[in-house]
Amino acid sequence: MNTIALGLSRARYETRVYFRQGDTVFFTFLFPIVMLTIFSVAFSAAGNFGTNPDGSGGISAAAFYVPGMIAAGILLSGVQNLAVDIAVERGDGTLKRLGGTPLPVVSYFIGKIGQVLITSLAQIALLLLIARFAFNVALPTDGGKWLTFVWVYLLGIMTSAVLGIALSRIPRSGKSATAVIIPIVLVLQFISGVYLQFSQLPTWLQNVASVFPLKWMAQGMRSVFLPDSFSRVEQNGSWDLGLVALVLAIWLVVGLVAARFTFRWIRKD
Amino acid sequence: MTSSEAHISVRDLRKQYGSFTAVDGVSFDIERGETFALLGPNGAGKSTTIEILEGYRDRSGGEASVLGVDPQHGGLDWKARLGIVLQSSGESGNVTVKEQLAHFAGLYPNSRDVDEVIAAVGLTEKAKTRIKSLSGGQRRRVDVALGVIGRPELLFLDEPTTGFDPEARREFWELIRSLKREGTTILLTTHYLDEAAQLGDRAGVIAGGRLIDIGRIDEIGAADARTPVVRWHDQNGLHEERTTEPARVVAQLYAATGAEPSGLEVIRPSLEDIYLGLVGAHLREESTPSGEAATEAQSKELA
């Protein structure tokens, strides 16, 4: 019980600190929103996506990019945010100080994951508001679609958070953290159907992307926000939600185990 | 003095980094309620020793007990009884002094009042300032405040007053004295010998990973290290006489010359003089080959 209470106290503290750091607010919190705006405006003149042969139907660029940007936001809020944040905390002595207090490691994790949940929910809410009211994107009205959104979101954000904690071990110093982590998440975004239309990538690149969780988060989110007719161009000609759940669940377990067993307050000699 | 009263007990402590021995067979006890100063030059093994006792580093050999627990296996209940002020901190400090202390107070079962601790370190006016906007000395006071917020039974202070101005140092000493009065056991490392003399009940001097002396602050050093020195000039240059009766030496000097000796001084060695004497003697010993090594070299030559 105390572990949970301390974890919630950490989550409040972490969230407050998060919004006081200008660089994370821009590169993690606002980034997907900025990208959605750029893509929506840039491709608005190019006509609709997924039109019928006669040029009718289809959806606007903004509507097309919403699911990818939500998936990217989940990845950034979890992996990029935590991997950089924790590596910096290890470098600047924050973790060493916490390691000398009676704070349980699990409470520290709860604090980080809580911060990720709060900030990513705020991010998605803002993204959807802008999509709906600035770019006139129609949001799903079907309850079943929103149910899918909830589980894909929860599974995706938990997976991203634990993978972020695990990846924080890789940078050798706090200063190198962004240089090590950002290329990883950037490459994933390009090959997983966030910026580039996944169905237009070569098959081998699609297969590479399918190993990593972002492709499945984006696919899950497409199933929520795109018309069902778009499922024809997916790899197996369907949304494959069972496979989305399976791959994300495997990464969640891998991330949890790696985070729990590799985390140390300080680099021991 | 029973071992159950010792808050820290160290026997033959060793720490090896590859072929380098950072701590080489150190033994000492610190009693409940005692303030113990660990002195020594940079790289002598002070911080390694203190970090082993704080549970941050594993020892390579020997025994250590801190509040009755092996620091290598100290759990959360054990950490709740400690206060740790690390040597340096570089946290981004996007929280205010008060937010930081309130948060850390919540981590301990029996913490002190946040406003009282802020007042005790002299930061009441800065309570609502973000830590990153504080000066180095003020940030150090936040470190100290975080170290005592959990009402520790045992407080580790690793060079706590580095970067303090003289006035801040004196205020800090007052704070430590009030913790002493409450019965807190304190292990302090410092470069400032006056600080050790002001606060410490006992001191240990560490050099080259070895404890080269240990004792009450007024007993550290060799027997004659505290003997006063009479020093004066005449046409033959500088004279020094080590004596337990400096007044008699001065009187004789005046009687013999019939004039005021120039540059007359009676010097009672400070802790600093005694410490420098100890460390200097140790360094000289290190730089000349020991008898054993020399013999070994000779026998190799013969073979």
Coordinates of C-alpha atoms in Angstrom, one line a residue:
Chain A
M1 CA 0.0 0.0 0.0
N2 CA 2.8 2.4 1.0
T3 CA 4.6 1.5 -2.2
I4 CA 1.5 2.6 -4.2
A5 CA 1.0 5.8 -2.2
L6 CA 4.7 6.7 -2.7
G7 CA 4.3 5.9 -6.4
L8 CA 1.4 8.3 -6.7
S9 CA 3.3 11.0 -4.9
R10 CA 6.2 10.4 -7.3
A11 CA 3.8 10.6 -10.3
R12 CA 2.6 14.1 -9.1
Y13 CA 6.1 15.3 -8.7
E14 CA 7.3 13.8 -12.0
T15 CA 4.4 15.4 -14.0
R16 CA 5.1 18.8 -12.5
V17 CA 8.7 18.6 -13.4
Y18 CA 7.9 17.3 -16.9
F19 CA 5.9 20.4 -17.8
R20 CA 8.6 22.7 -16.5
Q21 CA 11.2 21.3 -19.0
G22 CA 10.8 23.3 -22.2
D23 CA 12.7 20.8 -24.4
T24 CA 10.6 17.7 -23.4
V25 CA 7.4 19.6 -23.8
F26 CA 8.4 20.5 -27.3
F27 CA 10.1 17.4 -28.6
T28 CA 7.9 14.8 -26.8
F29 CA 4.6 16.5 -25.9
L30 CA 4.0 18.8 -28.9
F31 CA 6.0 17.0 -31.6
P32 CA 3.2 14.8 -32.9
I33 CA 0.8 17.7 -32.9
V34 CA 3.3 19.9 -34.8
M35 CA 3.8 17.0 -37.3
L36 CA 0.1 16.5 -37.8
T37 CA -0.3 20.1 -38.5
I38 CA 2.5 20.2 -41.0
F39 CA 1.4 17.0 -42.9
S40 CA -2.3 18.1 -42.9
V41 CA -1.4 21.5 -44.4
A42 CA 1.3 20.2 -46.8
F43 CA -0.9 17.5 -48.3
S44 CA -4.2 19.3 -48.2
A45 CA -3.9 20.4 -51.8
A46 CA -3.0 16.9 -53.0
G47 CA -6.5 15.6 -52.6
N48 CA -8.0 12.9 -50.5
F49 CA -6.3 9.6 -49.5
G50 CA -7.9 6.3 -50.5
T51 CA -10.2 7.7 -53.1
N52 CA -12.4 5.5 -55.4
P53 CA -11.1 5.0 -59.0
D54 CA -13.3 7.9 -60.1
G55 CA -11.7 10.2 -57.6
S56 CA -14.7 10.4 -55.2
G57 CA -14.6 9.4 -51.5
G58 CA -11.5 8.9 -49.5
I59 CA -10.4 10.9 -46.4
S60 CA -8.4 14.1 -45.9
A61 CA -4.7 14.2 -45.2
A62 CA -5.4 15.2 -41.6
A63 CA -7.8 12.2 -41.1
F64 CA -5.2 9.9 -42.7
Y65 CA -2.4 11.0 -40.4
V66 CA -4.3 11.1 -37.0
P67 CA -3.7 7.4 -36.2
G68 CA 0.0 7.5 -37.0
M69 CA 0.6 10.6 -34.9
I70 CA -1.3 9.1 -32.0
A71 CA 0.9 6.0 -32.2
A72 CA 4.0 8.2 -32.5
G73 CA 2.9 10.2 -29.5
I74 CA 2.6 6.9 -27.5
L75 CA 6.1 5.9 -28.5
L76 CA 7.6 9.3 -27.7
S77 CA 5.8 9.7 -24.4
G78 CA 7.0 6.3 -23.3
V79 CA 10.2 5.3 -24.9
Q80 CA 11.9 8.6 -25.8
N81 CA 10.7 10.5 -22.7
L82 CA 11.6 7.9 -20.2
A83 CA 14.8 6.6 -21.8
V84 CA 16.3 10.1 -22.0
D85 CA 14.8 11.2 -18.7
I86 CA 16.1 8.3 -16.6
A87 CA 19.6 8.3 -18.3
V88 CA 19.9 12.0 -17.5
E89 CA 18.7 11.3 -13.9
R90 CA 21.4 8.7 -13.6
G91 CA 24.0 11.1 -14.9
D92 CA 23.2 14.1 -12.8
G93 CA 22.9 12.3 -9.5
T94 CA 19.1 12.3 -9.1
L95 CA 19.0 8.5 -9.0
K96 CA 21.9 8.3 -6.6
R97 CA 20.1 10.6 -4.2
L98 CA 16.9 8.6 -4.5
G99 CA 18.8 5.4 -4.0
G100 CA 19.9 6.7 -0.6
T101 CA 16.3 7.2 0.5
P102 CA 13.7 4.5 1.5
L103 CA 11.9 4.9 -1.9
P104 CA 11.1 1.5 -3.3
V105 CA 12.2 1.0 -6.9
V106 CA 8.6 -0.1 -7.8
S107 CA 7.3 3.3 -6.5
Y108 CA 9.8 5.1 -8.7
F109 CA 8.6 3.0 -11.7
I110 CA 4.9 3.8 -10.8
G111 CA 5.8 7.5 -10.7
K112 CA 7.4 7.4 -14.1
I113 CA 4.6 5.3 -15.7
G114 CA 2.0 7.6 -14.0
Q115 CA 3.8 10.6 -15.5
V116 CA 3.7 8.9 -18.9
L117 CA 0.0 8.1 -18.7
I118 CA -1.0 11.6 -17.6
T119 CA 1.1 13.4 -20.2
S120 CA 0.2 11.1 -23.1
L121 CA -3.5 11.3 -22.4
A122 CA -3.2 15.1 -22.4
Q123 CA -1.3 14.8 -25.6
I124 CA -3.8 12.6 -27.4
A125 CA -6.7 14.8 -26.2
L126 CA -5.0 17.9 -27.6
L127 CA -4.2 16.0 -30.8
L128 CA -7.8 14.9 -31.3
L129 CA -9.2 18.4 -30.4
I130 CA -7.0 19.9 -33.1
A131 CA -7.8 17.2 -35.6
R132 CA -11.5 17.6 -35.0
F133 CA -11.8 21.4 -34.8
A134 CA -8.9 22.8 -36.8
F135 CA -8.9 20.1 -39.6
N136 CA -12.5 19.0 -39.4
V137 CA -11.6 15.3 -39.0
A138 CA -14.7 13.1 -38.2
L139 CA -14.0 11.0 -35.1
P140 CA -15.4 7.5 -34.7
T141 CA -18.9 7.4 -33.2
D142 CA -19.0 3.7 -32.7
G143 CA -18.5 2.5 -29.1
G144 CA -16.7 -0.6 -30.3
K145 CA -14.0 1.5 -32.1
W146 CA -13.4 3.4 -28.8
L147 CA -13.1 0.2 -26.9
T148 CA -10.4 -0.9 -29.4
F149 CA -8.8 2.5 -28.9
V150 CA -8.7 2.0 -25.1
W151 CA -6.9 -1.4 -25.2
V152 CA -4.5 -0.5 -28.0
Y153 CA -3.7 2.7 -26.1
L154 CA -3.2 1.0 -22.7
L155 CA -1.2 -1.9 -24.1
G156 CA 0.9 0.5 -26.3
I157 CA 1.6 3.1 -23.5
M158 CA 2.6 0.4 -20.9
T159 CA 4.8 -1.3 -23.5
S160 CA 6.5 2.0 -24.4
A161 CA 7.0 3.0 -20.8
V162 CA 8.7 -0.2 -19.7
L163 CA 10.8 -0.2 -22.9
G164 CA 11.8 3.4 -22.1
I165 CA 12.9 2.4 -18.6
A166 CA 14.9 -0.6 -20.1
L167 CA 16.5 1.5 -22.8
S168 CA 17.7 4.1 -20.3
R169 CA 20.5 1.7 -19.5
I170 CA 22.1 2.1 -22.9
P171 CA 23.4 5.7 -23.0
R172 CA 26.7 5.8 -21.2
S173 CA 26.1 9.3 -19.9
G174 CA 23.2 11.7 -19.4
K175 CA 24.7 14.0 -22.0
S176 CA 24.7 11.4 -24.8
A177 CA 21.1 10.2 -23.9
T178 CA 19.3 12.2 -26.6
A179 CA 21.9 11.4 -29.2
V180 CA 21.5 7.6 -28.6
I181 CA 17.7 7.4 -28.1
I182 CA 16.3 9.9 -30.7
P183 CA 17.7 8.1 -33.8
I184 CA 16.1 4.8 -32.6
V185 CA 12.6 6.3 -32.2
L186 CA 13.0 8.4 -35.4
V187 CA 13.9 5.4 -37.6
L188 CA 11.0 3.4 -36.1
Q189 CA 8.6 6.2 -36.9
F190 CA 9.7 6.3 -40.6
I191 CA 9.5 2.5 -41.1
S192 CA 6.3 1.9 -39.0
G193 CA 3.7 3.9 -41.0
V194 CA 3.7 7.1 -39.0
Y195 CA 5.1 9.6 -41.6
L196 CA 5.1 7.3 -44.7
Q197 CA 2.2 5.2 -45.8
F198 CA 3.0 1.7 -44.5
S199 CA 1.4 -0.1 -47.5
Q200 CA 3.8 1.7 -49.9
L201 CA 6.9 0.5 -48.2
P202 CA 8.7 -2.5 -49.7
T203 CA 7.7 -5.8 -48.2
W204 CA 11.1 -6.5 -46.6
L205 CA 11.0 -3.2 -44.8
Q206 CA 7.4 -3.9 -43.7
N207 CA 8.7 -7.2 -42.3
V208 CA 11.5 -5.5 -40.4
A209 CA 9.1 -3.0 -39.0
S210 CA 6.8 -5.8 -37.9
V211 CA 9.4 -7.0 -35.4
F212 CA 9.0 -3.7 -33.4
P213 CA 6.0 -2.5 -31.5
L214 CA 5.3 0.8 -33.2
K215 CA 4.1 -0.8 -36.4
W216 CA 1.4 -2.6 -34.4
M217 CA 0.4 0.5 -32.4
A218 CA -0.1 2.4 -35.6
Q219 CA -2.0 -0.5 -37.2
G220 CA -4.3 -0.7 -34.1
M221 CA -4.9 3.0 -34.2
R222 CA -5.7 2.9 -38.0
S223 CA -8.3 0.3 -37.2
V224 CA -10.0 2.9 -34.9
F225 CA -9.7 6.1 -36.9
L226 CA -9.7 5.0 -40.6
P227 CA -12.7 3.6 -42.5
D228 CA -12.8 -0.2 -42.5
S229 CA -12.3 -0.2 -46.3
F230 CA -8.6 0.8 -45.6
S231 CA -7.9 -2.5 -44.1
R232 CA -7.6 -4.0 -47.6
V233 CA -4.1 -2.4 -48.0
E234 CA -2.8 -3.8 -44.7
Q235 CA -0.2 -6.6 -44.8
N236 CA -2.7 -9.4 -44.4
G237 CA -5.6 -7.5 -45.9
S238 CA -7.2 -7.0 -42.5
W239 CA -6.6 -5.0 -39.2
D240 CA -5.2 -8.2 -37.6
L241 CA -6.2 -6.9 -34.1
G242 CA -5.3 -10.3 -32.5
L243 CA -1.8 -10.0 -33.8
V244 CA -1.6 -6.4 -32.6
A245 CA -2.5 -7.6 -29.1
L246 CA -0.1 -10.5 -29.2
V247 CA 3.0 -8.6 -30.4
L248 CA 2.4 -5.7 -28.0
A249 CA 1.9 -8.1 -25.1
I250 CA 5.2 -9.9 -25.9
W251 CA 7.1 -6.6 -26.0
L252 CA 5.4 -5.6 -22.7
V253 CA 6.6 -8.7 -21.0
V254 CA 10.1 -8.3 -22.5
G255 CA 10.2 -4.7 -21.4
L256 CA 9.0 -5.4 -17.9
V257 CA 11.6 -8.1 -17.3
A258 CA 14.4 -6.0 -18.8
A259 CA 13.4 -2.9 -16.8
R260 CA 13.1 -4.8 -13.5
F261 CA 16.3 -6.7 -13.9
T262 CA 18.6 -4.1 -15.4
F263 CA 17.5 -1.1 -13.4
R264 CA 20.1 0.2 -10.9
W265 CA 20.1 3.4 -8.9
I266 CA 23.7 3.9 -9.8
R267 CA 26.3 2.2 -12.1
K268 CA 28.0 -0.1 -9.6
D269 CA 31.7 -0.5 -10.1
Chain B
M1 CA 32.2 0.8 25.2
T2 CA 30.2 -2.2 23.9
S3 CA 29.9 -3.1 20.3
S4 CA 26.1 -2.8 20.5
E5 CA 26.6 0.9 21.1
A6 CA 28.6 1.3 17.9
H7 CA 26.6 2.8 15.0
I8 CA 29.4 2.1 12.6
S9 CA 31.9 -0.7 12.9
V10 CA 34.5 -1.3 10.3
R11 CA 37.2 -4.0 10.3
D12 CA 40.0 -4.4 7.8
L13 CA 37.8 -2.7 5.1
R14 CA 39.3 -3.2 1.6
K15 CA 38.2 -1.9 -1.8
Q16 CA 40.1 -2.9 -5.0
Y17 CA 39.6 -1.4 -8.5
G18 CA 41.6 -3.8 -10.7
S19 CA 45.1 -3.5 -9.5
F20 CA 44.5 -0.2 -7.6
T21 CA 43.7 -0.5 -3.9
A22 CA 41.5 2.5 -3.0
V23 CA 40.9 1.4 0.6
D24 CA 43.5 -0.8 2.2
G25 CA 42.6 -2.4 5.6
V26 CA 40.7 0.4 7.4
S27 CA 39.2 -0.3 10.8
F28 CA 37.3 2.0 13.1
D29 CA 34.2 2.3 15.3
I30 CA 31.8 5.2 15.6
E31 CA 29.7 5.3 18.8
R32 CA 26.1 6.3 19.0
G33 CA 25.8 10.1 19.2
E34 CA 29.4 10.6 18.2
T35 CA 30.6 13.0 15.5
F36 CA 33.5 11.4 13.7
A37 CA 35.6 13.3 11.1
L38 CA 37.4 11.5 8.4
L39 CA 40.3 13.6 7.1
G40 CA 42.6 13.0 4.2
P41 CA 43.9 14.4 0.9
N42 CA 41.9 14.0 -2.4
G43 CA 42.0 10.4 -3.6
A44 CA 43.0 9.1 -0.2
G45 CA 39.9 6.8 0.0
K46 CA 37.6 8.9 2.1
S47 CA 34.7 9.0 -0.3
T48 CA 35.1 5.3 -1.3
T49 CA 34.9 4.4 2.4
I50 CA 31.9 6.5 3.1
E51 CA 30.1 5.2 -0.1
I52 CA 30.7 1.6 1.0
L53 CA 29.1 2.5 4.4
E54 CA 26.2 4.2 2.6
G55 CA 25.5 1.0 0.6
Y56 CA 26.5 2.5 -2.8
R57 CA 29.6 0.4 -3.3
D58 CA 30.4 -3.2 -2.5
R59 CA 33.5 -3.8 -0.5
S60 CA 36.2 -6.2 -1.7
G61 CA 37.1 -7.4 1.7
G62 CA 36.7 -7.0 5.5
E63 CA 33.7 -6.4 7.6
A64 CA 31.3 -3.4 7.9
S65 CA 28.3 -2.9 10.1
V66 CA 26.1 0.3 9.9
L67 CA 23.3 0.6 12.5
G68 CA 23.8 -3.2 13.0
V69 CA 23.3 -4.0 9.3
D70 CA 25.7 -5.0 6.6
P71 CA 25.5 -2.0 4.2
Q72 CA 25.7 -4.3 1.2
H73 CA 22.3 -5.8 2.2
G74 CA 20.6 -2.7 3.7
G75 CA 16.9 -2.7 3.0
L76 CA 14.4 0.2 2.9
D77 CA 13.9 0.2 6.7
W78 CA 17.6 0.6 7.1
K79 CA 17.8 3.5 4.6
A80 CA 14.9 5.2 6.4
R81 CA 17.3 5.6 9.4
L82 CA 20.1 7.2 7.4
G83 CA 20.7 10.7 6.1
I84 CA 23.1 11.0 3.2
V85 CA 24.7 14.2 1.9
L86 CA 26.6 13.2 -1.2
Q87 CA 29.7 15.0 -2.4
S88 CA 28.1 16.8 -5.3
S89 CA 24.8 17.0 -7.1
G90 CA 24.0 18.4 -10.5
E91 CA 20.3 17.8 -10.7
S92 CA 18.3 20.0 -13.1
G93 CA 16.4 21.5 -10.2
N94 CA 13.1 22.3 -11.8
V95 CA 11.3 22.3 -8.4
T96 CA 11.3 24.8 -5.7
V97 CA 13.2 24.3 -2.4
K98 CA 9.9 23.7 -0.6
E99 CA 8.5 21.3 -3.2
Q100 CA 11.7 19.3 -3.1
L101 CA 11.8 19.1 0.7
A102 CA 8.1 18.3 1.0
H103 CA 8.5 15.5 -1.6
F104 CA 11.5 14.0 0.2
A105 CA 9.8 14.3 3.6
G106 CA 7.1 12.1 2.2
L107 CA 9.5 9.3 1.6
Y108 CA 10.4 8.9 5.3
P109 CA 8.2 7.5 8.0
N110 CA 9.1 10.1 10.7
S111 CA 10.3 13.1 8.9
R112 CA 11.0 16.6 10.2
D113 CA 8.9 19.7 9.6
V114 CA 9.7 21.0 6.2
D115 CA 9.6 24.7 7.1
E116 CA 11.7 24.2 10.2
V117 CA 14.4 22.4 8.1
I118 CA 14.3 25.1 5.5
A119 CA 14.8 27.7 8.3
A120 CA 17.6 25.7 9.9
V121 CA 19.6 25.8 6.6
G122 CA 18.8 29.5 6.2
L123 CA 16.8 29.3 3.0
T124 CA 13.4 30.6 4.3
E125 CA 13.6 33.5 1.9
K126 CA 14.4 31.1 -1.0
A127 CA 11.7 28.5 -0.2
K128 CA 9.7 29.3 -3.3
T129 CA 12.7 29.6 -5.6
R130 CA 13.5 26.9 -8.1
I131 CA 16.6 25.0 -7.1
K132 CA 18.3 25.6 -10.4
S133 CA 18.2 29.4 -9.7
L134 CA 20.1 29.1 -6.4
S135 CA 23.8 29.8 -6.0
G136 CA 26.2 26.8 -5.5
G137 CA 26.4 27.4 -1.7
Q138 CA 22.6 27.6 -1.5
R139 CA 22.2 24.4 -3.5
R140 CA 24.6 22.7 -1.1
R141 CA 22.3 23.8 1.8
V142 CA 19.4 22.1 0.0
D143 CA 21.5 19.0 -0.1
V144 CA 22.1 19.2 3.6
A145 CA 18.4 19.9 4.2
L146 CA 17.5 16.8 2.2
G147 CA 20.0 14.8 4.2
V148 CA 18.4 15.6 7.5
I149 CA 14.7 15.8 6.5
G150 CA 14.1 12.2 7.3
R151 CA 15.3 12.6 11.0
P152 CA 18.2 10.3 10.5
E153 CA 19.8 8.4 13.4
L154 CA 23.1 8.4 11.4
L155 CA 24.1 11.2 9.1
F156 CA 26.8 11.0 6.4
L157 CA 28.2 14.3 5.3
D158 CA 30.7 14.1 2.4
E159 CA 32.5 17.4 2.2
P160 CA 29.3 19.3 3.1
T161 CA 30.6 22.9 3.2
T162 CA 32.6 23.0 -0.1
G163 CA 31.7 26.3 -1.7
F164 CA 30.3 27.9 1.4
D165 CA 31.4 31.4 2.4
P166 CA 32.8 31.7 6.0
E167 CA 29.5 33.0 7.4
A168 CA 27.5 30.1 5.8
R169 CA 30.0 27.7 7.2
R170 CA 29.5 29.0 10.7
E171 CA 25.7 28.8 10.3
F172 CA 26.2 25.2 9.0
W173 CA 28.2 24.3 12.1
E174 CA 25.4 25.6 14.3
L175 CA 23.0 23.3 12.5
I176 CA 25.3 20.3 12.9
R177 CA 25.7 21.1 16.6
S178 CA 21.9 21.1 17.0
L179 CA 21.7 17.7 15.4
K180 CA 24.5 16.5 17.7
R181 CA 22.5 17.7 20.7
E182 CA 19.5 15.6 19.5
G183 CA 21.8 12.6 19.5
T184 CA 22.4 12.2 15.8
T185 CA 25.5 10.1 15.0
I186 CA 27.5 11.9 12.3
L187 CA 30.3 10.8 9.9
L188 CA 31.8 13.7 8.3
T189 CA 34.5 14.0 5.6
T190 CA 36.1 17.4 5.1
H191 CA 39.1 19.2 3.7
Y192 CA 38.7 21.9 6.3
L193 CA 40.6 21.1 9.5
D194 CA 38.9 23.9 11.5
E195 CA 35.6 22.2 10.6
A196 CA 36.8 18.9 12.0
A197 CA 38.1 20.6 15.1
Q198 CA 34.8 22.5 15.6
L199 CA 32.5 19.6 15.1
G200 CA 34.3 16.4 15.6
D201 CA 34.6 14.4 18.8
R202 CA 37.1 12.1 17.1
A203 CA 39.0 12.1 13.8
G204 CA 40.6 9.6 11.6
V205 CA 43.3 10.5 9.1
I206 CA 43.3 8.5 5.9
A207 CA 46.0 8.6 3.3
G208 CA 46.8 6.2 0.5
G209 CA 43.8 4.1 1.5
R210 CA 45.1 3.5 5.0
L211 CA 44.1 4.9 8.3
I212 CA 47.3 6.5 9.5
D213 CA 45.9 8.0 12.7
I214 CA 42.7 7.9 14.8
G215 CA 41.8 9.5 18.1
R216 CA 40.2 12.4 19.9
I217 CA 40.6 15.7 18.0
D218 CA 43.0 16.9 20.7
E219 CA 45.0 13.7 20.6
I220 CA 45.7 13.3 16.9
G221 CA 49.3 13.2 15.8
A222 CA 52.5 12.0 17.5
A223 CA 53.2 12.7 21.1
D224 CA 55.4 15.8 20.4
A225 CA 53.2 17.0 17.5
R226 CA 51.4 19.4 19.9
T227 CA 54.4 20.7 21.7
P228 CA 54.6 24.5 21.2
V229 CA 57.4 26.0 19.1
V230 CA 59.2 29.2 19.9
R231 CA 60.5 30.9 16.8
W232 CA 62.6 34.0 16.4
H233 CA 65.2 35.7 14.1
D234 CA 68.7 37.0 14.8
Q235 CA 71.8 37.7 12.7
N236 CA 72.3 34.0 12.2
G237 CA 68.8 33.5 10.7
L238 CA 65.7 31.7 11.8
H239 CA 65.7 29.7 15.1
E240 CA 63.0 27.2 16.3
E241 CA 62.8 25.5 19.6
R242 CA 60.2 22.9 20.5
T243 CA 59.5 23.2 24.2
T244 CA 56.8 22.5 26.8
E245 CA 57.9 25.6 28.6
P246 CA 57.8 28.4 26.0
A247 CA 57.6 31.2 28.6
R248 CA 60.9 30.1 30.1
V249 CA 62.6 29.9 26.7
V250 CA 61.5 33.4 25.9
A251 CA 62.6 34.7 29.2
Q252 CA 66.0 33.1 28.8
L253 CA 66.3 34.5 25.3
Y254 CA 65.6 38.0 26.5
A255 CA 68.1 37.6 29.4
A256 CA 70.8 36.3 27.1
T257 CA 70.5 39.0 24.4
G258 CA 69.2 41.9 26.5
A259 CA 67.1 42.9 23.5
E260 CA 63.7 42.2 22.0
P261 CA 64.2 39.3 19.6
S262 CA 62.9 40.0 16.1
G263 CA 59.9 38.1 14.7
L264 CA 59.3 36.3 18.0
E265 CA 56.4 33.8 17.9
V266 CA 55.1 31.1 20.2
I267 CA 53.2 28.6 18.0
R268 CA 50.8 26.0 19.3
P269 CA 50.4 23.6 16.4
S270 CA 46.8 23.7 15.0
L271 CA 45.0 20.5 13.9
E272 CA 46.0 21.6 10.4
D273 CA 49.7 21.6 11.2
I274 CA 49.4 18.2 12.9
Y275 CA 47.4 16.9 9.9
L276 CA 49.9 18.2 7.4
G277 CA 52.7 16.7 9.4
L278 CA 51.0 13.3 9.4
V279 CA 50.1 13.3 5.7
G280 CA 53.5 14.6 4.7
A281 CA 55.2 11.9 6.7
H282 CA 53.0 9.3 5.0
L283 CA 53.8 10.6 1.5
R284 CA 57.5 10.6 2.2
E285 CA 57.2 7.0 3.3
E286 CA 55.3 6.1 0.1
S287 CA 57.9 7.7 -2.2
T288 CA 60.9 5.9 -0.7
P289 CA 60.9 2.2 -1.4
S290 CA 60.1 0.2 1.8
G291 CA 62.8 -2.0 3.3
E292 CA 61.0 -5.1 2.1
A293 CA 60.8 -4.0 -1.5
A294 CA 64.5 -2.9 -1.5
T295 CA 65.6 -6.3 -0.1
E296 CA 63.5 -8.0 -2.8
A297 CA 65.2 -5.9 -5.5
Q298 CA 68.6 -6.7 -4.1
S299 CA 67.9 -10.5 -4.0
K300 CA 66.8 -10.3 -7.6
E301 CA 70.0 -8.6 -8.6
L302 CA 72.0 -11.3 -6.8
A303 CA 70.0 -14.0 -8.6

